[in-house]
Coordinates of C-alpha atoms in Angstrom, one line a residue:
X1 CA 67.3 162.0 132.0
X2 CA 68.3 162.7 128.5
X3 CA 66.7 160.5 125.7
X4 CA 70.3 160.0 124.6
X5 CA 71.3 158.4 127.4
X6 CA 72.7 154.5 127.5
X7 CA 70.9 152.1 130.2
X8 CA 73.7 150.1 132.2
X9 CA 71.5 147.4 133.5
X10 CA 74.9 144.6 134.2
X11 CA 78.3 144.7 134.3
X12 CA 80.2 144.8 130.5
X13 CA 76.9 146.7 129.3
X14 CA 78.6 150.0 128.3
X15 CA 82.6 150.2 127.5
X16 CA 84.6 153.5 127.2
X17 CA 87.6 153.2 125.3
X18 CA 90.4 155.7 124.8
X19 CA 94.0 155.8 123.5
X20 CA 97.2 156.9 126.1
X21 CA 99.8 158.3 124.2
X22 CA 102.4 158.4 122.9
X23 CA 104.8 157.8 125.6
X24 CA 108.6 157.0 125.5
X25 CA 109.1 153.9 123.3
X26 CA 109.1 150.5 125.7
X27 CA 109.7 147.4 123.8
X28 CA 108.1 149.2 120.8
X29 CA 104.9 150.2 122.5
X30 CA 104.2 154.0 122.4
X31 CA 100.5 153.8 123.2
X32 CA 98.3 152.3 125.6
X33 CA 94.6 151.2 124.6
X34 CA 92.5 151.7 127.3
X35 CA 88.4 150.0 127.6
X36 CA 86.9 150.5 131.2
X37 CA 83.7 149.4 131.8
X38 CA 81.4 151.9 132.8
X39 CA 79.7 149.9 136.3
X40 CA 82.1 147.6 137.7
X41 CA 85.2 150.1 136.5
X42 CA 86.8 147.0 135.5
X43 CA 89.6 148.2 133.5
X44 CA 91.5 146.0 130.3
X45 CA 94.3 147.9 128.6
X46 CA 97.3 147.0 125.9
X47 CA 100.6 148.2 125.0
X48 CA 100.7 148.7 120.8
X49 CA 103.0 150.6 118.8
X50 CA 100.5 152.2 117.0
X51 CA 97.1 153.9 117.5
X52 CA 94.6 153.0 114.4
X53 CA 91.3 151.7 113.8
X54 CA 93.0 148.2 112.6
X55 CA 94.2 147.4 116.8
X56 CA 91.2 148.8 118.4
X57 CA 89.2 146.3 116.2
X58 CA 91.8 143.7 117.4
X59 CA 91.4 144.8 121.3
X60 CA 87.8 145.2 120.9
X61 CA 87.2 141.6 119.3
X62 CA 89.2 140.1 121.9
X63 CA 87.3 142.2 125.0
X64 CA 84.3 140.8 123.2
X65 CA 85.2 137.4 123.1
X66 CA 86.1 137.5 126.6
X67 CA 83.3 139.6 128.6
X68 CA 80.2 139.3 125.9
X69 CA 79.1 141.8 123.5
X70 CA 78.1 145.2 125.0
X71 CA 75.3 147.4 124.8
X72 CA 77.2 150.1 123.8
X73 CA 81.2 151.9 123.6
X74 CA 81.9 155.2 123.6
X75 CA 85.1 156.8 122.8
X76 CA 86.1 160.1 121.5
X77 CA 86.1 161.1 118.0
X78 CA 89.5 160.4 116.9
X79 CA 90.1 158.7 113.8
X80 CA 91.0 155.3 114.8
X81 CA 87.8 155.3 116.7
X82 CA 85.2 157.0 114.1
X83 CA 85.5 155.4 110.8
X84 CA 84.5 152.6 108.4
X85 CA 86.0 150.1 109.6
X86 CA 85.4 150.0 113.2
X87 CA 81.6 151.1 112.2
X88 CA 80.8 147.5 110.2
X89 CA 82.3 145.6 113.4
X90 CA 80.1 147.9 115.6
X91 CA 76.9 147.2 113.5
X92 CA 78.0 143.1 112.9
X93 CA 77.9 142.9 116.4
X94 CA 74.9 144.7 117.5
X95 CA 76.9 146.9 119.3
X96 CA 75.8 150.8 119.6
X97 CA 78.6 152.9 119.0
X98 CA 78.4 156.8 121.0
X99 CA 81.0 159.4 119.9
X100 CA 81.7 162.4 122.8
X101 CA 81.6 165.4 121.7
X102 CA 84.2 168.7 122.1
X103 CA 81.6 170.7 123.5
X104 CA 80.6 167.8 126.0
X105 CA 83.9 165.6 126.8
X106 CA 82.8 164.6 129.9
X107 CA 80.2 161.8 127.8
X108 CA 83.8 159.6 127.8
X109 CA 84.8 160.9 131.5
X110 CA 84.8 157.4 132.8
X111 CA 87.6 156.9 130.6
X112 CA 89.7 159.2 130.6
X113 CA 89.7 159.2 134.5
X114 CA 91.3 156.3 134.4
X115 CA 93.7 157.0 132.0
X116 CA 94.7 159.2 134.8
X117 CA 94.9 156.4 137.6
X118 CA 96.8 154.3 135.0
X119 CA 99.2 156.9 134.0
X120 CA 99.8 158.4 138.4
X121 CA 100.2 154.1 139.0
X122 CA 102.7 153.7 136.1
X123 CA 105.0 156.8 137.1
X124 CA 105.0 155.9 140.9
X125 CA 105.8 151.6 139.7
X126 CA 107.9 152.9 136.6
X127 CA 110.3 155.4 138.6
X128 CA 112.9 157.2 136.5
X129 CA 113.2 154.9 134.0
X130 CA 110.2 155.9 132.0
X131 CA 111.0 152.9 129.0
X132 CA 109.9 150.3 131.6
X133 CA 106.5 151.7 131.2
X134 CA 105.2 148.4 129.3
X135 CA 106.4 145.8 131.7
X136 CA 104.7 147.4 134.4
X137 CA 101.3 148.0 132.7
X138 CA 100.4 144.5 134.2
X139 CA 101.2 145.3 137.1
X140 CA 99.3 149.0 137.1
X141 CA 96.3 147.0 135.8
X142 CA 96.4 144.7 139.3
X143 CA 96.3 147.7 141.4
X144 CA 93.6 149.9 139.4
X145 CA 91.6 146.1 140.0
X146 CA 92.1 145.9 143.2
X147 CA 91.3 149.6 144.5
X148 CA 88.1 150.5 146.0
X149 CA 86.1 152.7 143.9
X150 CA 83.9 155.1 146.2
X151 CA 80.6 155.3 143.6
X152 CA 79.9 151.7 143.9
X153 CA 81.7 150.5 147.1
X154 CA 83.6 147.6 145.8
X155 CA 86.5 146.8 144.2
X156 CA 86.3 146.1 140.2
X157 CA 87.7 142.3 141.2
X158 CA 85.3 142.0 143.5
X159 CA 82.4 142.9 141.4
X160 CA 83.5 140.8 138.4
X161 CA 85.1 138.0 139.9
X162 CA 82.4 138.0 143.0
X163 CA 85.1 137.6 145.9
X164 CA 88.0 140.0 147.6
X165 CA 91.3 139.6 145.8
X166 CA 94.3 138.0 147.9
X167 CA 97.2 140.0 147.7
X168 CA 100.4 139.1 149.4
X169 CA 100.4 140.2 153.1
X170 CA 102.6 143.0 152.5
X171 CA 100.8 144.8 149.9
X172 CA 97.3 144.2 151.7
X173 CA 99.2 145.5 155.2
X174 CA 99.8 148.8 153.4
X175 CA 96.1 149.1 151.8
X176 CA 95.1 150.0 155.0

């Protein structure tokens, strides 16, 4: 194991978070902030007009305030992610910050394959009309929740929430 490597001990530990973006313009959203976290693959994500280091210290203060500080994030080295700013919050919350690199991406590839799920779940729920995109992300998020993911063998409701998620008949009738 590589001495760099982050110890996920419980869910909420390590968060990856990443930007979607920009997309078509609904209700004056372009982007989509994405945090998954790295064991359960429980998944939070927001709609913003903007991508800068002044909302993901807004998204990541609320995800703190609701699941507990973390051990770590890690995100990619784009400017609203590596700077001053987000750096003081990081240290004032003991929380250890962990930049990918270009030559080795895949150190955020939790992440980003989600952003992939999100963005297949949105254009199938979305259809043609691509400015929808941010009334559905609710909706996207309840699926991507709900779905079994193979490395751990439950579903990210399950894992955080401790019981199966009742959906209505129909959509658990075609789950199977």
């Amino acid at each position: 194991m590589p001495h760099n490597s982050i110890q996920i001990f419980e869910i909420f530990d390590v968060w990856g978070i990443d930007f979607m973006g920009p997309f078509l313009s609904s209700k004056g959203n372009k982007y989509i902030l994405v945090a998954v976290d790295y064991l359960s693959k429980w998944v939070k994500a927001k709609a913003l007009p903007t991508n800068n280091a002044r909302v993901v210290v807004k998204f990541l203060k609320s995800l703190f305030s609701r699941f507990g500080t973390p051990k770590a994030i890690i995100n990619d080295r784009g400017t609203h992610f590596y700077n001053d700013q987000l750096s003081r919050v990081m240290a004032k919350y003991g929380v250890t910050h962990r930049l990918s690199t270009a030559y080795h991406p895949q150190t955020s590839g939790q992440v980003e394959v989600t952003n992939r799920g999100l963005k297949r779940i949105l254009k199938m729920t979305v259809g043609e009309n691509g400015a929808l995109w941010s009334d559905k992300l609710e909706d996207a998020l309840w699926a991507f929740q709900t779905a079994f993911k193979t490395p751990v063998g439950y579903t990210p409701y399950c894992l955080v929430y401790g019981k199966a998620c009742h959906l209505p008949l129909k959509l658990e009738h075609k789950a199977f």
